[in-house]
Coordinates of C-alpha atoms in Angstrom, one line a residue:
M543 CA 50.5 -114.5 -23.0
E544 CA 52.4 -117.8 -22.6
V545 CA 53.0 -118.6 -18.9
I546 CA 54.2 -121.4 -16.8
A547 CA 51.9 -122.5 -14.1
T548 CA 53.0 -124.7 -11.1
G549 CA 50.4 -126.5 -8.9
K550 CA 48.4 -129.6 -8.3
L551 CA 46.3 -131.4 -10.9
T552 CA 43.0 -133.0 -9.5
T553 CA 39.9 -134.3 -10.9
F554 CA 36.1 -134.0 -10.1
P555 CA 34.7 -137.0 -8.7
G556 CA 32.3 -138.9 -11.0
Q557 CA 33.3 -136.6 -14.0
S558 CA 35.9 -136.8 -16.6
K559 CA 37.1 -133.3 -15.7
Y560 CA 40.3 -132.1 -14.4
Q561 CA 41.3 -128.9 -12.6
M562 CA 44.6 -127.4 -11.6
V563 CA 45.2 -125.5 -8.4
I564 CA 47.8 -123.2 -9.2
D565 CA 50.5 -122.2 -6.6
D566 CA 52.6 -119.9 -8.7
I567 CA 52.3 -118.6 -12.4
A568 CA 54.9 -116.5 -14.3
P569 CA 55.6 -115.5 -17.9
A570 CA 57.1 -118.3 -20.1
G571 CA 60.9 -117.3 -20.3
A572 CA 62.9 -114.1 -20.0
G573 CA 61.8 -113.3 -23.6
A574 CA 58.2 -112.8 -22.7
L575 CA 59.1 -110.8 -19.7
M576 CA 61.4 -108.5 -21.8
A577 CA 58.8 -108.0 -24.4
M578 CA 56.3 -107.1 -21.8
L579 CA 58.8 -104.7 -20.3
E580 CA 59.7 -103.1 -23.6
K581 CA 56.1 -102.5 -24.4
R582 CA 55.5 -100.9 -20.9
K583 CA 58.5 -98.8 -21.2
M584 CA 57.5 -97.4 -24.7
A585 CA 53.9 -96.6 -23.2
L586 CA 55.5 -94.7 -20.2
A587 CA 57.9 -92.9 -22.2
A588 CA 55.2 -91.6 -24.6
E589 CA 53.6 -90.0 -21.6
G590 CA 56.8 -88.0 -21.0
L591 CA 57.7 -89.8 -17.6
F592 CA 61.2 -90.3 -18.8
D593 CA 61.9 -86.8 -20.0
A594 CA 65.1 -85.3 -18.9
S595 CA 63.3 -81.9 -18.2
R596 CA 61.5 -83.6 -15.3
K597 CA 64.5 -84.6 -13.4
R598 CA 65.5 -82.4 -10.5
R599 CA 68.9 -81.7 -9.0
L600 CA 69.7 -83.6 -5.9
P601 CA 70.2 -81.4 -2.6
F602 CA 73.8 -80.8 -1.9
L603 CA 73.6 -81.8 1.7
P604 CA 70.2 -83.2 2.9
E605 CA 69.3 -83.2 6.5
V606 CA 67.1 -86.3 6.4
I607 CA 67.3 -89.2 3.8
G608 CA 64.4 -91.6 3.4
V609 CA 65.4 -95.1 2.3
V610 CA 62.9 -97.6 0.9
T611 CA 64.4 -101.0 1.1
S612 CA 64.3 -104.3 3.3
P613 CA 65.3 -103.7 6.8
S614 CA 67.1 -107.2 7.1
G615 CA 69.3 -107.1 4.0
A616 CA 72.8 -106.1 3.5
V617 CA 71.6 -103.2 1.4
I618 CA 70.6 -100.9 4.4
R619 CA 73.8 -101.8 6.2
D620 CA 75.9 -100.8 3.2
I621 CA 73.9 -97.5 2.7
L622 CA 74.1 -96.6 6.6
H623 CA 77.8 -97.6 6.7
R624 CA 78.6 -95.3 3.7
L625 CA 76.8 -92.4 4.9
R626 CA 78.6 -92.7 8.4
D627 CA 81.9 -92.6 6.4
R628 CA 81.2 -89.7 4.2
F629 CA 78.8 -87.5 6.1
P630 CA 76.4 -88.7 8.9
R631 CA 72.9 -87.8 8.3
K632 CA 69.5 -88.7 9.7
V633 CA 68.1 -91.7 8.0
L634 CA 64.4 -92.7 7.9
I635 CA 63.9 -96.4 6.7
W636 CA 60.5 -97.6 5.3
P637 CA 60.6 -101.3 5.4
V638 CA 59.1 -103.1 2.2
A639 CA 59.3 -106.3 0.5
V640 CA 61.9 -106.0 -2.3
Q641 CA 60.7 -109.0 -4.4
G642 CA 57.5 -111.1 -4.7
A643 CA 53.9 -110.1 -5.1
N644 CA 53.8 -107.4 -2.5
C645 CA 57.0 -105.7 -3.6
A646 CA 55.4 -103.1 -6.1
T647 CA 52.5 -102.1 -3.9
E648 CA 54.7 -101.7 -0.8
V649 CA 57.3 -99.7 -2.6
A650 CA 54.7 -97.4 -4.1
V651 CA 53.1 -96.9 -0.8
A652 CA 56.5 -96.0 0.9
I653 CA 57.2 -93.4 -1.7
N654 CA 53.8 -91.8 -1.4
G655 CA 54.0 -92.1 2.3
F656 CA 57.3 -90.1 2.5
N657 CA 55.9 -87.4 0.2
A658 CA 52.7 -87.1 2.5
L659 CA 54.8 -86.2 5.6
A660 CA 54.2 -82.6 6.5
P661 CA 57.4 -80.4 6.9
G662 CA 58.1 -79.7 10.5
G663 CA 55.8 -82.5 11.7
A664 CA 56.6 -85.0 14.4
I665 CA 58.3 -87.3 11.7
P666 CA 60.7 -85.2 9.8
R667 CA 60.1 -85.1 6.1
P668 CA 63.1 -86.4 4.0
D669 CA 65.0 -84.1 1.7
L670 CA 66.1 -87.1 -0.5
L671 CA 64.7 -90.5 -1.0
I672 CA 66.7 -93.7 -2.0
V673 CA 64.9 -96.8 -3.4
A674 CA 67.4 -99.7 -3.0
R675 CA 67.7 -103.3 -3.6
G676 CA 70.5 -105.8 -4.1
G677 CA 71.2 -107.7 -7.5
G678 CA 69.0 -110.6 -8.6
S679 CA 67.3 -111.9 -11.8
I680 CA 64.8 -110.2 -13.9
E681 CA 62.0 -112.1 -11.9
D682 CA 63.5 -110.8 -8.6
L683 CA 63.6 -107.3 -9.7
W684 CA 60.2 -107.2 -11.6
G685 CA 58.4 -105.4 -8.8
F686 CA 60.3 -102.3 -9.7
N687 CA 59.2 -102.5 -13.3
E688 CA 55.5 -102.3 -12.3
E689 CA 53.7 -99.2 -13.4
I690 CA 52.3 -98.4 -9.9
V691 CA 56.1 -98.0 -8.8
V692 CA 57.0 -95.9 -11.8
R693 CA 54.1 -93.5 -11.3
A694 CA 54.7 -93.2 -7.7
A695 CA 58.4 -92.3 -8.4
A696 CA 57.4 -89.8 -11.1
G697 CA 54.8 -88.1 -8.8
S698 CA 57.4 -87.8 -5.9
S699 CA 57.9 -84.1 -5.0
I700 CA 61.1 -85.2 -3.2
P701 CA 64.2 -85.9 -5.3
L702 CA 64.7 -89.7 -5.7
I703 CA 67.7 -92.0 -6.3
S704 CA 67.1 -95.3 -7.7
A705 CA 69.7 -98.1 -6.7
V706 CA 68.0 -101.4 -7.8
G707 CA 70.3 -104.2 -8.5
H708 CA 73.9 -104.2 -9.8
E709 CA 75.3 -101.8 -12.4
S710 CA 74.2 -104.1 -15.3
D711 CA 70.6 -104.3 -14.0
T712 CA 68.1 -101.9 -15.3
T713 CA 64.5 -101.4 -14.2
L714 CA 61.8 -98.9 -15.2
I715 CA 62.2 -97.0 -12.0
D716 CA 65.7 -96.0 -13.1
F717 CA 64.5 -94.2 -16.1
V718 CA 61.8 -92.1 -14.0
S719 CA 64.0 -91.3 -11.0
D720 CA 66.1 -88.1 -10.7
M721 CA 69.4 -90.0 -10.5
R722 CA 70.3 -93.6 -11.1
A723 CA 73.0 -95.2 -8.9
P724 CA 74.6 -98.3 -10.1
T725 CA 74.6 -99.9 -6.6
P726 CA 73.0 -99.1 -3.2
T727 CA 76.6 -98.0 -1.9
A728 CA 77.0 -95.7 -5.0
A729 CA 73.5 -94.2 -4.1
A730 CA 74.8 -93.2 -0.6
E731 CA 77.8 -91.6 -2.2
L732 CA 75.6 -89.7 -4.5
A733 CA 73.4 -88.6 -1.6
V734 CA 76.1 -86.8 0.5
P735 CA 79.5 -85.2 -0.2
V736 CA 82.6 -86.4 1.8
R737 CA 82.8 -84.3 5.0
M738 CA 86.5 -84.3 5.2
E739 CA 86.9 -83.1 1.4
L740 CA 84.5 -80.3 2.4
V741 CA 86.5 -79.4 5.4
A742 CA 89.7 -79.5 3.4
H743 CA 88.0 -77.5 0.6
V744 CA 86.9 -74.7 3.1
D745 CA 90.4 -74.7 4.6
G746 CA 91.9 -74.4 1.2
Q747 CA 89.7 -71.5 0.3
G748 CA 90.3 -69.9 3.6
A749 CA 94.0 -70.0 2.9
R750 CA 93.5 -68.7 -0.5
L751 CA 91.6 -65.9 0.8
T752 CA 94.1 -65.1 3.4
R753 CA 96.9 -65.2 0.8
A754 CA 94.8 -63.0 -1.5
V755 CA 94.2 -60.5 1.1
T756 CA 97.8 -60.3 2.2
Q757 CA 98.8 -59.9 -1.2
A758 CA 96.4 -57.2 -2.0
L759 CA 97.4 -55.3 1.1
G760 CA 101.0 -55.8 0.2
Q761 CA 100.5 -54.4 -3.3
R762 CA 98.3 -51.5 -2.0
G763 CA 101.0 -50.7 0.6
Q764 CA 103.8 -50.7 -1.9
R765 CA 101.7 -48.5 -4.3
L766 CA 101.1 -46.1 -1.4
R767 CA 104.8 -46.0 -0.7
D768 CA 105.6 -45.4 -4.4
L769 CA 103.1 -42.5 -4.5
G770 CA 104.5 -41.1 -1.3
R771 CA 107.9 -40.9 -2.8
V772 CA 106.9 -38.8 -5.8
L773 CA 104.9 -36.3 -3.6
P774 CA 106.7 -33.0 -2.8
Q775 CA 108.0 -32.3 0.6
P776 CA 105.7 -30.1 2.8
G777 CA 108.5 -27.5 3.2
G778 CA 108.9 -27.4 -0.6
L779 CA 105.3 -26.5 -1.2
L780 CA 105.8 -23.2 0.5
D781 CA 108.9 -22.0 -1.3
T782 CA 107.4 -20.6 -4.3
P783 CA 104.6 -18.5 -2.3
R784 CA 107.2 -17.4 0.0
Q785 CA 109.5 -16.2 -2.7
R786 CA 106.5 -14.4 -4.4
L787 CA 105.6 -12.8 -1.0
D788 CA 109.2 -11.4 -0.6
Y789 CA 109.1 -10.2 -4.2
L790 CA 105.8 -8.2 -3.7
A791 CA 107.0 -7.0 -0.2
E792 CA 110.1 -5.3 -1.9
R793 CA 107.7 -3.5 -4.4
L794 CA 105.1 -2.4 -1.9
P795 CA 106.9 0.8 -0.6
A796 CA 107.5 2.1 -4.1
A797 CA 103.9 1.3 -5.1
L798 CA 102.6 3.2 -2.1
R799 CA 104.7 6.2 -2.9
R800 CA 103.4 6.4 -6.5
A801 CA 99.9 6.1 -5.3
R802 CA 100.3 8.9 -2.9
D803 CA 101.8 11.3 -5.6
I804 CA 98.9 10.5 -7.9
K805 CA 96.4 11.2 -5.4
A806 CA 98.2 14.5 -4.4
L807 CA 98.2 15.6 -8.0
Q808 CA 94.6 14.9 -8.5
L809 CA 93.8 16.9 -5.4
A810 CA 95.8 19.9 -6.6
R811 CA 93.9 19.9 -9.9
A812 CA 90.6 19.7 -8.2
S813 CA 91.3 22.5 -5.7
G814 CA 92.5 25.0 -8.4
T815 CA 88.9 25.3 -9.6
L816 CA 87.5 25.9 -6.2
K817 CA 87.1 29.7 -5.5
P818 CA 85.2 31.6 -2.6
G819 CA 83.2 33.7 -4.9
M820 CA 82.1 30.6 -7.0
L821 CA 80.9 29.0 -3.7
R822 CA 78.9 32.0 -2.7
R823 CA 77.2 32.4 -5.9
G824 CA 76.3 28.6 -5.8
V825 CA 74.7 29.0 -2.3
A826 CA 72.8 32.0 -3.3
Q827 CA 71.4 30.3 -6.2
D828 CA 70.4 27.3 -4.0
L829 CA 68.7 29.6 -1.5
R830 CA 66.6 31.3 -4.2
R831 CA 65.4 27.8 -5.4
V832 CA 64.5 26.9 -2.0
A833 CA 62.5 30.0 -1.4
D834 CA 60.7 29.6 -4.6
L835 CA 59.7 26.0 -3.9
G836 CA 58.6 27.0 -0.4
A837 CA 56.3 29.6 -1.8
R838 CA 54.7 27.0 -4.2
L839 CA 54.5 24.4 -1.5
G840 CA 51.7 26.0 0.6
P841 CA 49.1 26.2 -2.2
A842 CA 49.9 22.7 -3.4
L843 CA 49.5 21.2 0.0
T844 CA 46.2 23.1 0.3
R845 CA 45.0 21.6 -2.9
V846 CA 46.1 18.0 -2.0
V847 CA 44.3 18.2 1.4
A848 CA 41.1 19.5 -0.2
D849 CA 41.1 16.7 -2.9
R850 CA 41.8 14.1 -0.1
R851 CA 38.9 15.5 2.1
R852 CA 36.4 15.3 -0.9
D853 CA 37.5 11.6 -1.6
L854 CA 37.1 10.7 2.0
A855 CA 33.7 12.3 2.3
A856 CA 32.7 10.2 -0.8
R857 CA 33.8 7.0 0.5
A858 CA 32.3 7.7 4.0
R859 CA 28.9 8.1 2.3
G860 CA 29.2 4.5 0.8
L861 CA 30.1 2.9 4.2
R862 CA 27.1 1.6 6.5
S863 CA 27.3 0.0 9.9
D864 CA 25.0 -3.0 9.0
T865 CA 27.5 -3.9 6.2
F866 CA 30.3 -4.0 8.8
R867 CA 28.2 -6.2 11.2
Q868 CA 27.4 -8.7 8.5
G869 CA 30.9 -8.9 7.3
A870 CA 32.0 -9.4 11.0
T871 CA 29.4 -12.1 11.5
R872 CA 30.6 -13.9 8.4
K873 CA 34.2 -13.6 9.4
E874 CA 33.3 -14.9 12.9
E875 CA 31.5 -18.0 11.4
L876 CA 34.4 -18.6 9.1
F877 CA 36.9 -18.3 12.0
Q878 CA 34.8 -20.8 14.2
A879 CA 34.6 -23.3 11.3
L880 CA 38.4 -23.1 10.8
M881 CA 38.9 -23.5 14.6
R882 CA 36.8 -26.6 14.6
R883 CA 38.7 -28.1 11.6
F884 CA 41.9 -27.2 13.2
S885 CA 40.9 -28.8 16.6
S886 CA 39.9 -32.0 14.8
I887 CA 43.1 -32.2 12.6
A888 CA 45.1 -31.4 15.7
A889 CA 43.5 -34.4 17.7
R890 CA 44.0 -36.7 14.8
R891 CA 47.6 -35.6 14.5
Q892 CA 48.2 -36.0 18.2
A893 CA 46.7 -39.5 18.2
D894 CA 48.8 -40.4 15.2
L895 CA 52.0 -39.0 16.8
G896 CA 51.1 -40.9 20.1
A897 CA 50.8 -44.2 18.1
Q898 CA 54.2 -43.5 16.5
V899 CA 55.8 -42.7 19.9
A900 CA 54.2 -45.9 21.4
A901 CA 55.5 -48.0 18.4
L902 CA 58.9 -46.4 18.7
D903 CA 59.0 -47.1 22.5
R904 CA 58.1 -50.8 21.7
V905 CA 61.0 -50.9 19.2
R906 CA 63.2 -49.3 21.7
Q907 CA 62.4 -51.8 24.5
S908 CA 62.8 -54.7 22.0
L909 CA 66.1 -53.4 20.7
G910 CA 67.5 -52.3 24.1
Y911 CA 69.9 -54.5 25.9
V912 CA 67.8 -54.5 29.0
A913 CA 65.7 -57.5 27.5
T914 CA 69.1 -59.3 27.0
L915 CA 70.0 -58.7 30.8
E916 CA 66.6 -60.1 31.8
R917 CA 67.8 -63.5 30.2
G918 CA 70.8 -63.7 32.6
Y919 CA 73.3 -61.7 30.9
A920 CA 75.3 -58.7 32.5
V921 CA 77.2 -55.6 31.4
V922 CA 80.5 -55.1 33.0
R923 CA 81.8 -51.3 33.1
G924 CA 85.2 -50.2 34.4
D925 CA 85.7 -46.5 35.2
G926 CA 82.4 -45.8 33.4
H927 CA 83.3 -47.6 30.1
V928 CA 82.2 -51.0 29.0
V929 CA 84.7 -53.7 29.5
T930 CA 84.9 -56.5 26.8
D931 CA 88.2 -58.3 27.8
T932 CA 90.2 -59.4 30.8
G933 CA 93.0 -56.9 30.2
A934 CA 90.7 -53.9 30.4
A935 CA 89.0 -55.4 33.5
A936 CA 92.5 -55.7 35.2
A937 CA 93.4 -52.1 34.3
A938 CA 90.3 -50.5 35.6
T939 CA 90.1 -48.8 38.9
N940 CA 86.5 -49.7 39.5
L941 CA 84.3 -52.5 38.2
E942 CA 80.6 -52.2 37.9
I943 CA 78.3 -55.0 36.9
Q944 CA 74.9 -54.1 35.5
F945 CA 72.1 -56.7 36.0
A946 CA 68.4 -56.5 35.0
D947 CA 67.5 -55.1 38.4
G948 CA 70.4 -52.8 39.0
R949 CA 74.0 -52.4 39.3
I950 CA 76.7 -53.4 41.8
V951 CA 80.3 -52.6 42.3
V952 CA 82.3 -55.7 42.7
G953 CA 86.0 -54.4 43.3
G954 CA 88.4 -51.6 43.0
K955 CA 92.1 -50.9 43.5
P956 CA 93.5 -50.0 46.9
G957 CA 93.2 -46.3 47.8
K958 CA 90.2 -45.7 45.4
K959 CA 86.7 -45.3 46.9
P960 CA 84.3 -47.3 44.7
K961 CA 81.3 -45.4 43.4
P962 CA 78.0 -46.4 44.8
P963 CA 75.9 -48.9 42.7
R964 CA 73.4 -47.4 40.5
T965 CA 70.0 -48.9 39.7
D966 CA 69.2 -47.1 36.5
Q967 CA 68.2 -49.6 33.7
G968 CA 69.3 -47.7 30.6
N969 CA 68.3 -48.4 27.1
L970 CA 69.6 -48.6 23.6
F971 CA 68.6 -44.9 22.7

């Protein structure tokens, strides 16, 4: 590499040798720097560090913004001023050298340091990082082309905005960052939205919602009124059934008379065949049948009883007392085993139900409003009902305030005897 070295030329005493004590060394010309930059850019791009798929979306409204820049330059003042104008946020500044030999190392350490902060720690972890510097020559901005800075920005888990130089200046950190801003002020504008615009947008959306709800209610009300006009009147719904009832009432007497005549004719026809002699003959036949069946019933019952007695005797011979005792012993053992199992199951069930009851009681206590009363709140009741506004309180005959340790009556209208205070705590269930 061709370089330009600046320093002092000295000689060794007694020898024809020269040496140069170099104070500064730099590549010879901008062309050499650009060639080195292009070579480094191609190598990093080949690793995929500049791929668009690696870039993340910036948070819409970060709570904490980390800024890596010089604390004494105009850049940090521009960023803070712009953030105050748009949407004030918490800003953490990591002071670094923005040019010179220490620039790259300090910038990389700052990016890694912000990423190393633990969420919820003593120092809040930023939601967004801004690496910023004002404009300058390629030599002034060279620290942001160093590989250590590029790799630190690529490894950042926090979204990062690069704002190095002016709009025409380009460094390697711009290619690896999640968003490039042309200027530090533009970086602040990319970091947060305009608060007043958000407020106006929310107000506009609220107005649109109100108009939409009003319009929808109006349309549905009109639709309901239109449907109400086509519905029949309540009295008209009963006109047809009432007319049918009158018509049937007129036909009922004639129908009853015809039914009576038909039944009378049927009775006359049936009574013509009924004669006393026929009834006597039928009764005599039934008596003879009963007598015959009675005569046959005695021997049949005797035979059935004998058969049942022989069967019972045969069964009794097969029965033994020891068989009954063994069976009773087995049944007793089985019964005792079942009782032991039932007692064990009942004990476990009782323990489970007790645990459930205890859990429900803890839920009841946590959901009850008594715990809220113990934090300094109170419940106001008027005439036995909960009072939630001043109008109800003014109209109440008696006012009662419930605290965590009891209730007191604070007032009442003249002529009305106040109720004594109650000390029950009450709960949600």
